[in-house]
PDB file of C-alpha atoms and ligand atoms in Angstrom:
ATOM      1  CA  MET L   1      17.831   8.354   0.373  1.00 46.00           C
ATOM      2  CA  ALA L   2      21.733   7.880   0.262  1.00 47.00           C
ATOM      3  CA  THR L   3      21.591   8.148   4.012  1.00 52.00           C
ATOM      4  CA  ALA L   4      18.741   5.628   4.326  1.00 61.00           C
ATOM      5  CA  ALA L   5      20.863   3.151   2.464  1.00 64.00           C
ATOM      6  CA  ALA L   6      23.923   3.747   4.501  1.00 63.00           C
ATOM      7  CA  ASP L   7      21.660   3.275   7.783  1.00 67.00           C
ATOM      8  CA  VAL L   8      20.111   0.067   6.462  1.00 67.00           C
ATOM      9  CA  PHE L   9      23.327  -1.746   5.357  1.00 67.00           C
ATOM     10  CA  HIS L  10      25.929   0.100   7.589  1.00 71.00           C
ATOM     11  CA  LEU L  11      27.943   0.881   4.551  1.00 73.00           C
ATOM     12  CA  ARG L  12      31.535   1.682   5.096  1.00 81.00           C
ATOM     13  CA  LYS L  13      32.388   5.296   4.215  1.00 85.00           C
ATOM     14  CA  ARG L  14      34.341   6.565   1.220  1.00 89.00           C
ATOM     15  CA  PRO L  15      37.860   7.626   2.087  1.00 92.00           C
ATOM     16  CA  THR L  16      38.770  11.621   2.047  1.00 94.00           C
ATOM     17  CA  PHE L  17      42.096  12.729   1.251  1.00 96.00           C
ATOM     18  CA  ALA L  18      44.374  15.522   2.768  1.00 95.00           C
ATOM     19  CA  THR L  19      46.017  16.337  -0.632  1.00 97.00           C
ATOM     20  CA  ALA L  20      45.237  16.092  -4.373  1.00 97.00           C
ATOM     21  CA  GLU L  21      48.400  14.079  -4.754  1.00 97.00           C
ATOM     22  CA  GLU L  22      46.980  11.471  -2.367  1.00 97.00           C
ATOM     23  CA  GLU L  23      43.607  11.422  -4.204  1.00 98.00           C
ATOM     24  CA  ARG L  24      45.439  11.046  -7.535  1.00 98.00           C
ATOM     25  CA  ARG L  25      47.259   8.324  -6.249  1.00 98.00           C
ATOM     26  CA  HIS L  26      44.101   6.477  -4.948  1.00 98.00           C
ATOM     27  CA  ARG L  27      42.205   7.143  -8.200  1.00 98.00           C
ATOM     28  CA  LYS L  28      45.066   5.640 -10.207  1.00 98.00           C
ATOM     29  CA  GLN L  29      45.378   2.537  -8.172  1.00 98.00           C
ATOM     30  CA  ARG L  30      41.545   2.070  -8.007  1.00 98.00           C
ATOM     31  CA  LEU L  31      41.500   2.498 -11.938  1.00 98.00           C
ATOM     32  CA  ALA L  32      44.352  -0.053 -12.470  1.00 98.00           C
ATOM     33  CA  ALA L  33      42.467  -2.379 -10.277  1.00 98.00           C
ATOM     34  CA  ALA L  34      39.229  -1.905 -12.198  1.00 98.00           C
ATOM     35  CA  PHE L  35      41.198  -2.840 -15.306  1.00 98.00           C
ATOM     36  CA  ARG L  36      42.640  -6.046 -13.699  1.00 98.00           C
ATOM     37  CA  ILE L  37      39.142  -7.057 -12.562  1.00 98.00           C
ATOM     38  CA  PHE L  38      37.436  -6.403 -16.042  1.00 98.00           C
ATOM     39  CA  SER L  39      40.234  -8.604 -17.345  1.00 98.00           C
ATOM     40  CA  VAL L  40      39.456 -11.317 -14.799  1.00 98.00           C
ATOM     41  CA  LEU L  41      35.782 -11.042 -15.783  1.00 98.00           C
ATOM     42  CA  GLY L  42      36.659 -11.335 -19.487  1.00 98.00           C
ATOM     43  CA  PHE L  43      35.571  -7.851 -20.588  1.00 98.00           C
ATOM     44  CA  ASP L  44      38.376  -7.161 -22.870  1.00 95.00           C
ATOM     45  CA  GLU L  45      37.987  -7.534 -26.598  1.00 95.00           C
ATOM     46  CA  GLY L  46      41.513  -6.806 -28.232  1.00 94.00           C
ATOM     47  CA  VAL L  47      42.345  -3.245 -27.741  1.00 94.00           C
ATOM     48  CA  ALA L  48      38.566  -2.123 -27.130  1.00 94.00           C
ATOM     49  CA  GLY L  49      37.538  -0.543 -24.106  1.00 96.00           C
ATOM     50  CA  HIS L  50      38.433   2.249 -21.580  1.00 97.00           C
ATOM     51  CA  ILE L  51      37.902   3.422 -18.056  1.00 98.00           C
ATOM     52  CA  THR L  52      38.599   6.969 -17.122  1.00 98.00           C
ATOM     53  CA  ALA L  53      39.309   8.835 -14.033  1.00 98.00           C
ATOM     54  CA  ARG L  54      39.127  12.668 -13.763  1.00 98.00           C
ATOM     55  CA  ASP L  55      42.293  14.244 -12.465  1.00 98.00           C
ATOM     56  CA  PRO L  56      41.426  15.737  -8.942  1.00 98.00           C
ATOM     57  CA  GLU L  57      43.227  19.114  -9.650  1.00 97.00           C
ATOM     58  CA  ARG L  58      43.267  19.514 -13.452  1.00 98.00           C
ATOM     59  CA  LEU L  59      39.613  18.956 -13.841  1.00 97.00           C
ATOM     60  CA  ASP L  60      39.506  18.879 -17.593  1.00 97.00           C
ATOM     61  CA  HIS L  61      42.124  16.095 -17.812  1.00 98.00           C
ATOM     62  CA  PHE L  62      41.600  12.480 -17.147  1.00 98.00           C
ATOM     63  CA  TRP L  63      43.653   9.278 -16.724  1.00 98.00           C
ATOM     64  CA  VAL L  64      42.921   6.333 -19.016  1.00 98.00           C
ATOM     65  CA  ASN L  65      44.456   3.132 -20.209  1.00 97.00           C
ATOM     66  CA  PRO L  66      47.331   3.273 -22.677  1.00 97.00           C
ATOM     67  CA  PHE L  67      46.120   2.310 -26.038  1.00 95.00           C
ATOM     68  CA  GLY L  68      46.942  -1.187 -26.972  1.00 94.00           C
ATOM     69  CA  MET L  69      47.971  -2.397 -23.449  1.00 97.00           C
ATOM     70  CA  HIS L  70      45.943  -5.554 -22.200  1.00 97.00           C
ATOM     71  CA  PHE L  71      43.732  -4.824 -19.239  1.00 98.00           C
ATOM     72  CA  GLY L  72      45.368  -7.672 -17.347  1.00 98.00           C
ATOM     73  CA  GLN L  73      48.770  -5.933 -17.303  1.00 98.00           C
ATOM     74  CA  ILE L  74      48.030  -2.322 -16.464  1.00 98.00           C
ATOM     75  CA  ARG L  75      49.674  -0.766 -13.546  1.00 98.00           C
ATOM     76  CA  ALA L  76      48.853   2.516 -11.842  1.00 98.00           C
ATOM     77  CA  SER L  77      52.313   3.763 -13.345  1.00 97.00           C
ATOM     78  CA  ASP L  78      51.201   2.832 -16.687  1.00 97.00           C
ATOM     79  CA  LEU L  79      47.908   5.047 -16.909  1.00 98.00           C
ATOM     80  CA  ILE L  80      48.283   8.185 -19.113  1.00 98.00           C
ATOM     81  CA  LEU L  81      46.923  11.712 -18.521  1.00 98.00           C
ATOM     82  CA  VAL L  82      44.931  13.140 -21.409  1.00 97.00           C
ATOM     83  CA  ASN L  83      44.186  16.889 -21.595  1.00 96.00           C
ATOM     84  CA  GLN L  84      41.024  18.750 -23.138  1.00 94.00           C
ATOM     85  CA  HIS L  85      42.644  18.562 -26.465  1.00 95.00           C
ATOM     86  CA  GLY L  86      43.117  15.020 -26.558  1.00 95.00           C
ATOM     87  CA  GLU L  87      46.925  15.222 -26.004  1.00 96.00           C
ATOM     88  CA  VAL L  88      48.760  12.848 -23.606  1.00 97.00           C
ATOM     89  CA  VAL L  89      50.513  15.230 -21.111  1.00 97.00           C
ATOM     90  CA  GLU L  90      51.843  12.311 -18.795  1.00 97.00           C
ATOM     91  CA  GLY L  91      53.031   9.048 -19.722  1.00 95.00           C
ATOM     92  CA  ASN L  92      54.798   7.361 -22.721  1.00 89.00           C
ATOM     93  CA  HIS L  93      51.723   5.748 -24.460  1.00 93.00           C
ATOM     94  CA  PRO L  94      49.173   6.900 -27.019  1.00 94.00           C
ATOM     95  CA  VAL L  95      45.386   7.499 -26.140  1.00 95.00           C
ATOM     96  CA  ASN L  96      42.662   5.485 -27.893  1.00 93.00           C
ATOM     97  CA  VAL L  97      40.930   8.245 -30.076  1.00 92.00           C
ATOM     98  CA  ALA L  98      37.556   6.736 -29.208  1.00 92.00           C
ATOM     99  CA  ALA L  99      38.343   6.990 -25.569  1.00 93.00           C
ATOM    100  CA  PHE L 100      39.008  10.679 -25.936  1.00 94.00           C
ATOM    101  CA  ALA L 101      36.132  11.240 -28.350  1.00 94.00           C
ATOM    102  CA  ILE L 102      33.609   9.654 -25.949  1.00 95.00           C
ATOM    103  CA  HIS L 103      34.967  10.103 -22.393  1.00 95.00           C
ATOM    104  CA  SER L 104      36.108  13.821 -22.981  1.00 96.00           C
ATOM    105  CA  GLN L 105      32.345  14.748 -23.750  1.00 97.00           C
ATOM    106  CA  VAL L 106      30.990  12.571 -21.013  1.00 97.00           C
ATOM    107  CA  HIS L 107      33.424  14.301 -18.240  1.00 97.00           C
ATOM    108  CA  SER L 108      32.682  17.670 -19.622  1.00 97.00           C
ATOM    109  CA  ALA L 109      28.895  17.164 -19.755  1.00 98.00           C
ATOM    110  CA  ARG L 110      28.751  15.808 -16.206  1.00 98.00           C
ATOM    111  CA  PRO L 111      30.828  17.614 -13.874  1.00 98.00           C
ATOM    112  CA  ASP L 112      29.662  15.310 -10.873  1.00 98.00           C
ATOM    113  CA  VAL L 113      31.228  12.358 -12.820  1.00 98.00           C
ATOM    114  CA  VAL L 114      34.630  11.164 -11.737  1.00 98.00           C
ATOM    115  CA  ALA L 115      34.951   8.025 -13.662  1.00 98.00           C
ATOM    116  CA  ALA L 116      33.392   6.489 -16.701  1.00 98.00           C
ATOM    117  CA  ALA L 117      33.631   2.799 -17.983  1.00 98.00           C
ATOM    118  CA  HIS L 118      33.250   1.336 -21.211  1.00 98.00           C
ATOM    119  CA  ALA L 119      34.033  -2.034 -22.883  1.00 98.00           C
ATOM    120  CA  HIS L 120      32.884  -4.539 -25.447  1.00 97.00           C
ATOM    121  CA  SER L 121      31.604  -7.127 -23.078  1.00 98.00           C
ATOM    122  CA  LEU L 122      29.788  -9.917 -24.315  1.00 98.00           C
ATOM    123  CA  TYR L 123      26.318  -9.638 -22.653  1.00 98.00           C
ATOM    124  CA  GLY L 124      26.400  -5.876 -22.724  1.00 98.00           C
ATOM    125  CA  LYS L 125      26.788  -5.736 -26.424  1.00 98.00           C
ATOM    126  CA  SER L 126      24.387  -8.623 -27.222  1.00 98.00           C
ATOM    127  CA  TRP L 127      21.843  -6.843 -25.306  1.00 98.00           C
ATOM    128  CA  SER L 128      22.644  -3.487 -26.863  1.00 98.00           C
ATOM    129  CA  SER L 129      21.764  -4.803 -30.388  1.00 98.00           C
ATOM    130  CA  LEU L 130      18.001  -5.140 -29.300  1.00 98.00           C
ATOM    131  CA  GLY L 131      17.906  -1.257 -28.799  1.00 98.00           C
ATOM    132  CA  ARG L 132      16.020  -1.630 -25.485  1.00 98.00           C
ATOM    133  CA  LEU L 133      16.349  -0.381 -22.005  1.00 98.00           C
ATOM    134  CA  LEU L 134      16.709  -3.112 -19.324  1.00 98.00           C
ATOM    135  CA  ASP L 135      13.688  -4.185 -17.543  1.00 98.00           C
ATOM    136  CA  PRO L 136      13.361  -4.686 -13.689  1.00 98.00           C
ATOM    137  CA  ILE L 137      13.409  -8.266 -13.703  1.00 98.00           C
ATOM    138  CA  THR L 138      15.829  -9.074 -10.933  1.00 98.00           C
ATOM    139  CA  GLN L 139      16.551  -7.326  -7.726  1.00 98.00           C
ATOM    140  CA  ASP L 140      20.050  -6.408  -8.883  1.00 98.00           C
ATOM    141  CA  SER L 141      18.717  -5.020 -12.266  1.00 98.00           C
ATOM    142  CA  CYS L 142      16.656  -2.487  -9.996  1.00 98.00           C
ATOM    143  CA  ALA L 143      19.978  -0.488  -9.744  1.00 98.00           C
ATOM    144  CA  PHE L 144      19.133   0.698 -13.434  1.00 98.00           C
ATOM    145  CA  TYR L 145      15.450   1.186 -12.911  1.00 98.00           C
ATOM    146  CA  GLY L 146      14.500   4.840 -14.313  1.00 98.00           C
ATOM    147  CA  ASP L 147      18.415   5.369 -14.119  1.00 98.00           C
ATOM    148  CA  HIS L 148      19.776   4.443 -17.745  1.00 98.00           C
ATOM    149  CA  GLY L 149      19.602   5.865 -21.251  1.00 98.00           C
ATOM    150  CA  LEU L 150      19.695   4.457 -24.710  1.00 98.00           C
ATOM    151  CA  PHE L 151      21.910   5.877 -27.412  1.00 97.00           C
ATOM    152  CA  ALA L 152      19.703   4.440 -30.176  1.00 95.00           C
ATOM    153  CA  ASP L 153      22.132   4.953 -33.244  1.00 89.00           C
ATOM    154  CA  PHE L 154      25.151   3.448 -34.633  1.00 88.00           C
ATOM    155  CA  THR L 155      27.164   5.257 -37.322  1.00 84.00           C
ATOM    156  CA  GLY L 156      30.621   3.437 -37.066  1.00 86.00           C
ATOM    157  CA  ILE L 157      33.563   3.741 -34.604  1.00 85.00           C
ATOM    158  CA  VAL L 158      33.211   6.856 -32.579  1.00 84.00           C
ATOM    159  CA  TYR L 159      36.364   9.058 -33.401  1.00 84.00           C
ATOM    160  CA  GLN L 160      34.961  12.447 -33.136  1.00 90.00           C
ATOM    161  CA  THR L 161      33.947  14.437 -30.164  1.00 92.00           C
ATOM    162  CA  SER L 162      30.644  15.426 -31.961  1.00 92.00           C
ATOM    163  CA  GLU L 163      29.598  11.719 -31.455  1.00 92.00           C
ATOM    164  CA  GLY L 164      30.797  11.590 -27.988  1.00 94.00           C
ATOM    165  CA  GLU L 165      28.633  14.638 -27.258  1.00 95.00           C
ATOM    166  CA  ARG L 166      25.344  12.871 -28.563  1.00 96.00           C
ATOM    167  CA  ILE L 167      26.481   9.930 -26.279  1.00 97.00           C
ATOM    168  CA  ALA L 168      26.840  12.175 -23.315  1.00 97.00           C
ATOM    169  CA  LYS L 169      23.340  13.608 -24.162  1.00 97.00           C
ATOM    170  CA  ALA L 170      21.802  10.107 -24.131  1.00 98.00           C
ATOM    171  CA  LEU L 171      23.609   9.599 -20.888  1.00 98.00           C
ATOM    172  CA  GLY L 172      21.899  12.592 -19.313  1.00 98.00           C
ATOM    173  CA  ASN L 173      21.940  12.535 -15.627  1.00 98.00           C
ATOM    174  CA  TYR L 174      21.818   8.619 -15.418  1.00 98.00           C
ATOM    175  CA  LYS L 175      24.357   6.169 -14.102  1.00 98.00           C
ATOM    176  CA  ALA L 176      24.595   4.214 -17.434  1.00 98.00           C
ATOM    177  CA  VAL L 177      23.813   4.272 -21.240  1.00 98.00           C
ATOM    178  CA  ILE L 178      23.251   1.288 -23.480  1.00 98.00           C
ATOM    179  CA  LEU L 179      25.060   2.213 -26.987  1.00 97.00           C
ATOM    180  CA  ARG L 180      22.954   0.186 -29.640  1.00 97.00           C
ATOM    181  CA  ASN L 181      24.902  -2.344 -31.549  1.00 97.00           C
ATOM    182  CA  HIS L 182      28.054  -1.438 -29.437  1.00 96.00           C
ATOM    183  CA  GLY L 183      28.076  -2.156 -25.631  1.00 97.00           C
ATOM    184  CA  LEU L 184      27.657  -0.293 -22.394  1.00 98.00           C
ATOM    185  CA  LEU L 185      29.040   2.836 -20.684  1.00 98.00           C
ATOM    186  CA  THR L 186      28.688   3.513 -17.105  1.00 98.00           C
ATOM    187  CA  VAL L 187      29.692   6.443 -14.780  1.00 98.00           C
ATOM    188  CA  GLY L 188      30.164   7.162 -11.171  1.00 98.00           C
ATOM    189  CA  HIS L 189      31.423   9.635  -8.511  1.00 98.00           C
ATOM    190  CA  THR L 190      34.255   7.163  -7.837  1.00 98.00           C
ATOM    191  CA  VAL L 191      36.328   4.668 -10.038  1.00 98.00           C
ATOM    192  CA  ASP L 192      34.770   2.098  -7.760  1.00 98.00           C
ATOM    193  CA  GLU L 193      31.098   3.005  -8.469  1.00 98.00           C
ATOM    194  CA  ALA L 194      31.653   3.267 -12.240  1.00 98.00           C
ATOM    195  CA  ALA L 195      33.428  -0.112 -12.532  1.00 98.00           C
ATOM    196  CA  TRP L 196      30.563  -1.577 -10.087  1.00 98.00           C
ATOM    197  CA  TRP L 197      27.877  -0.237 -12.321  1.00 98.00           C
ATOM    198  CA  PHE L 198      29.575  -1.651 -15.498  1.00 98.00           C
ATOM    199  CA  ILE L 199      30.015  -5.199 -13.677  1.00 98.00           C
ATOM    200  CA  THR L 200      26.480  -5.446 -12.513  1.00 98.00           C
ATOM    201  CA  MET L 201      24.970  -3.913 -15.769  1.00 98.00           C
ATOM    202  CA  GLU L 202      26.730  -6.696 -17.795  1.00 98.00           C
ATOM    203  CA  ARG L 203      25.384  -9.242 -15.556  1.00 98.00           C
ATOM    204  CA  SER L 204      21.967  -7.694 -15.781  1.00 98.00           C
ATOM    205  CA  CYS L 205      22.214  -7.820 -19.508  1.00 98.00           C
ATOM    206  CA  GLN L 206      23.180 -11.547 -19.300  1.00 98.00           C
ATOM    207  CA  ALA L 207      20.248 -12.322 -16.813  1.00 98.00           C
ATOM    208  CA  GLN L 208      17.586 -10.734 -19.040  1.00 98.00           C
ATOM    209  CA  LEU L 209      18.983 -12.451 -22.073  1.00 98.00           C
ATOM    210  CA  LEU L 210      18.755 -15.880 -20.176  1.00 98.00           C
ATOM    211  CA  ALA L 211      15.456 -15.161 -19.065  1.00 98.00           C
ATOM    212  CA  GLU L 212      13.938 -14.208 -22.252  1.00 98.00           C
ATOM    213  CA  ALA L 213      15.479 -17.009 -24.047  1.00 98.00           C
ATOM    214  CA  ALA L 214      13.676 -19.175 -21.573  1.00 98.00           C
ATOM    215  CA  GLY L 215      10.212 -17.538 -21.369  1.00 98.00           C
ATOM    216  CA  ALA L 216       8.666 -14.274 -20.206  1.00 98.00           C
ATOM    217  CA  PRO L 217      10.172 -12.983 -17.215  1.00 98.00           C
ATOM    218  CA  VAL L 218       8.062 -11.358 -14.603  1.00 98.00           C
ATOM    219  CA  LYS L 219       8.863  -7.618 -14.038  1.00 98.00           C
ATOM    220  CA  ILE L 220       8.972  -6.323 -10.470  1.00 98.00           C
ATOM    221  CA  ASP L 221       6.248  -3.712  -9.944  1.00 98.00           C
ATOM    222  CA  PRO L 222       7.164  -0.125 -10.483  1.00 98.00           C
ATOM    223  CA  GLY L 223       6.883   0.764  -6.714  1.00 98.00           C
ATOM    224  CA  HIS L 224       9.152  -2.007  -5.363  1.00 98.00           C
ATOM    225  CA  ALA L 225      11.515  -1.595  -8.242  1.00 98.00           C
ATOM    226  CA  GLU L 226      11.880   2.211  -7.405  1.00 98.00           C
ATOM    227  CA  ALA L 227      12.234   1.436  -3.667  1.00 98.00           C
ATOM    228  CA  THR L 228      15.013  -1.068  -4.560  1.00 97.00           C
ATOM    229  CA  MET L 229      16.630   1.322  -6.833  1.00 97.00           C
ATOM    230  CA  GLN L 230      16.818   3.870  -3.845  1.00 97.00           C
ATOM    231  CA  LEU L 231      18.540   1.465  -1.781  1.00 96.00           C
ATOM    232  CA  LEU L 232      20.739  -0.498  -4.227  1.00 96.00           C
ATOM    233  CA  GLY L 233      21.590   2.351  -6.958  1.00 98.00           C
ATOM    234  CA  THR L 234      22.935   4.976  -4.839  1.00 97.00           C
ATOM    235  CA  HIS L 235      26.564   6.412  -5.365  1.00 97.00           C
ATOM    236  CA  GLU L 236      27.360   5.072  -1.840  1.00 95.00           C
ATOM    237  CA  ALA L 237      26.022   1.416  -2.535  1.00 96.00           C
ATOM    238  CA  GLY L 238      27.807   1.258  -5.922  1.00 97.00           C
ATOM    239  CA  TRP L 239      31.073   2.215  -4.156  1.00 97.00           C
ATOM    240  CA  PHE L 240      30.570  -0.324  -1.646  1.00 96.00           C
ATOM    241  CA  GLN L 241      29.848  -3.156  -3.713  1.00 97.00           C
ATOM    242  CA  PHE L 242      33.261  -2.764  -5.478  1.00 98.00           C
ATOM    243  CA  GLN L 243      35.301  -3.097  -2.024  1.00 97.00           C
ATOM    244  CA  PRO L 244      35.457  -6.879  -1.946  1.00 97.00           C
ATOM    245  CA  LEU L 245      36.523  -6.871  -5.546  1.00 98.00           C
ATOM    246  CA  TRP L 246      39.285  -4.474  -4.783  1.00 98.00           C
ATOM    247  CA  ALA L 247      40.475  -6.487  -1.717  1.00 98.00           C
ATOM    248  CA  ARG L 248      40.458  -9.611  -3.885  1.00 98.00           C
ATOM    249  CA  ILE L 249      42.296  -8.283  -6.922  1.00 98.00           C
ATOM    250  CA  THR L 250      44.956  -6.378  -4.839  1.00 98.00           C
ATOM    251  CA  ARG L 251      45.821  -9.477  -3.072  1.00 98.00           C
ATOM    252  CA  GLU L 252      46.156 -11.630  -5.894  1.00 98.00           C
ATOM    253  CA  GLN L 253      47.799  -8.946  -8.084  1.00 98.00           C
ATOM    254  CA  PRO L 254      49.653  -6.587  -6.004  1.00 98.00           C
ATOM    255  CA  ASP L 255      51.847  -5.419  -8.935  1.00 98.00           C
ATOM    256  CA  LEU L 256      48.893  -3.368 -10.175  1.00 98.00           C
ATOM    257  CA  LEU L 257      49.481  -0.735  -7.446  1.00 98.00           C
ATOM    258  CA  GLU L 258      52.990   0.000  -8.717  1.00 97.00           C
TER     259      GLU L 258
HETATM  260 ZN1  LIG V 301      33.466   0.905 -27.862  1.00 70.17          ZN
END
């Protein structure tokens, strides 16, 4: 179906890389851009939140934001590389223990996943408190139709990998998981895709909260929800949706590339 989406919408193709070094630089720049966009959109809450990108060579290592640095100030060169034991092997900043506990388990359970995003954004955490999956009530929310899980548990701040393992289980093969009483977590085959799913899931939570506050929203029927999902919900479509955001943020905040 990915091919169908590309055919219908004439999607640009994802870039390919001659060397791991090139791919690493690309992933780090996209990661820094994702943080800047999350900041513009108000997804930060103090020191909470993390987006990770798997290293293209050391596949059990990931790049992540330095603990305590504002999303809006992160440059590619500020990102830290964390190994499978939670040790920082590149960079001079500490890692958020929760970032390691959750993301190490997600990356390990899902070899297909390059990036994972999590933040305490307002509408995502508000929706999460209801302990429900999103309904297909808008075209955009169909991206998550039959493709997100619910972690229906909250036992305090996640600092143990055993808890991250349970979250990874709730994520399963989906693109996203709602962490009850906590917020959203999304994944992708690219940093672009993981960041986009987070952005559009946050807005889908907002849309459903608004609609249910006003009345009883009409659900899109299963056949059309599924067909919409097959076009809107692919890895390629998720990557493509991020491209205008990348263009905007790199023009407005070019220092993120440093
Ligand atoms: Zn969190």
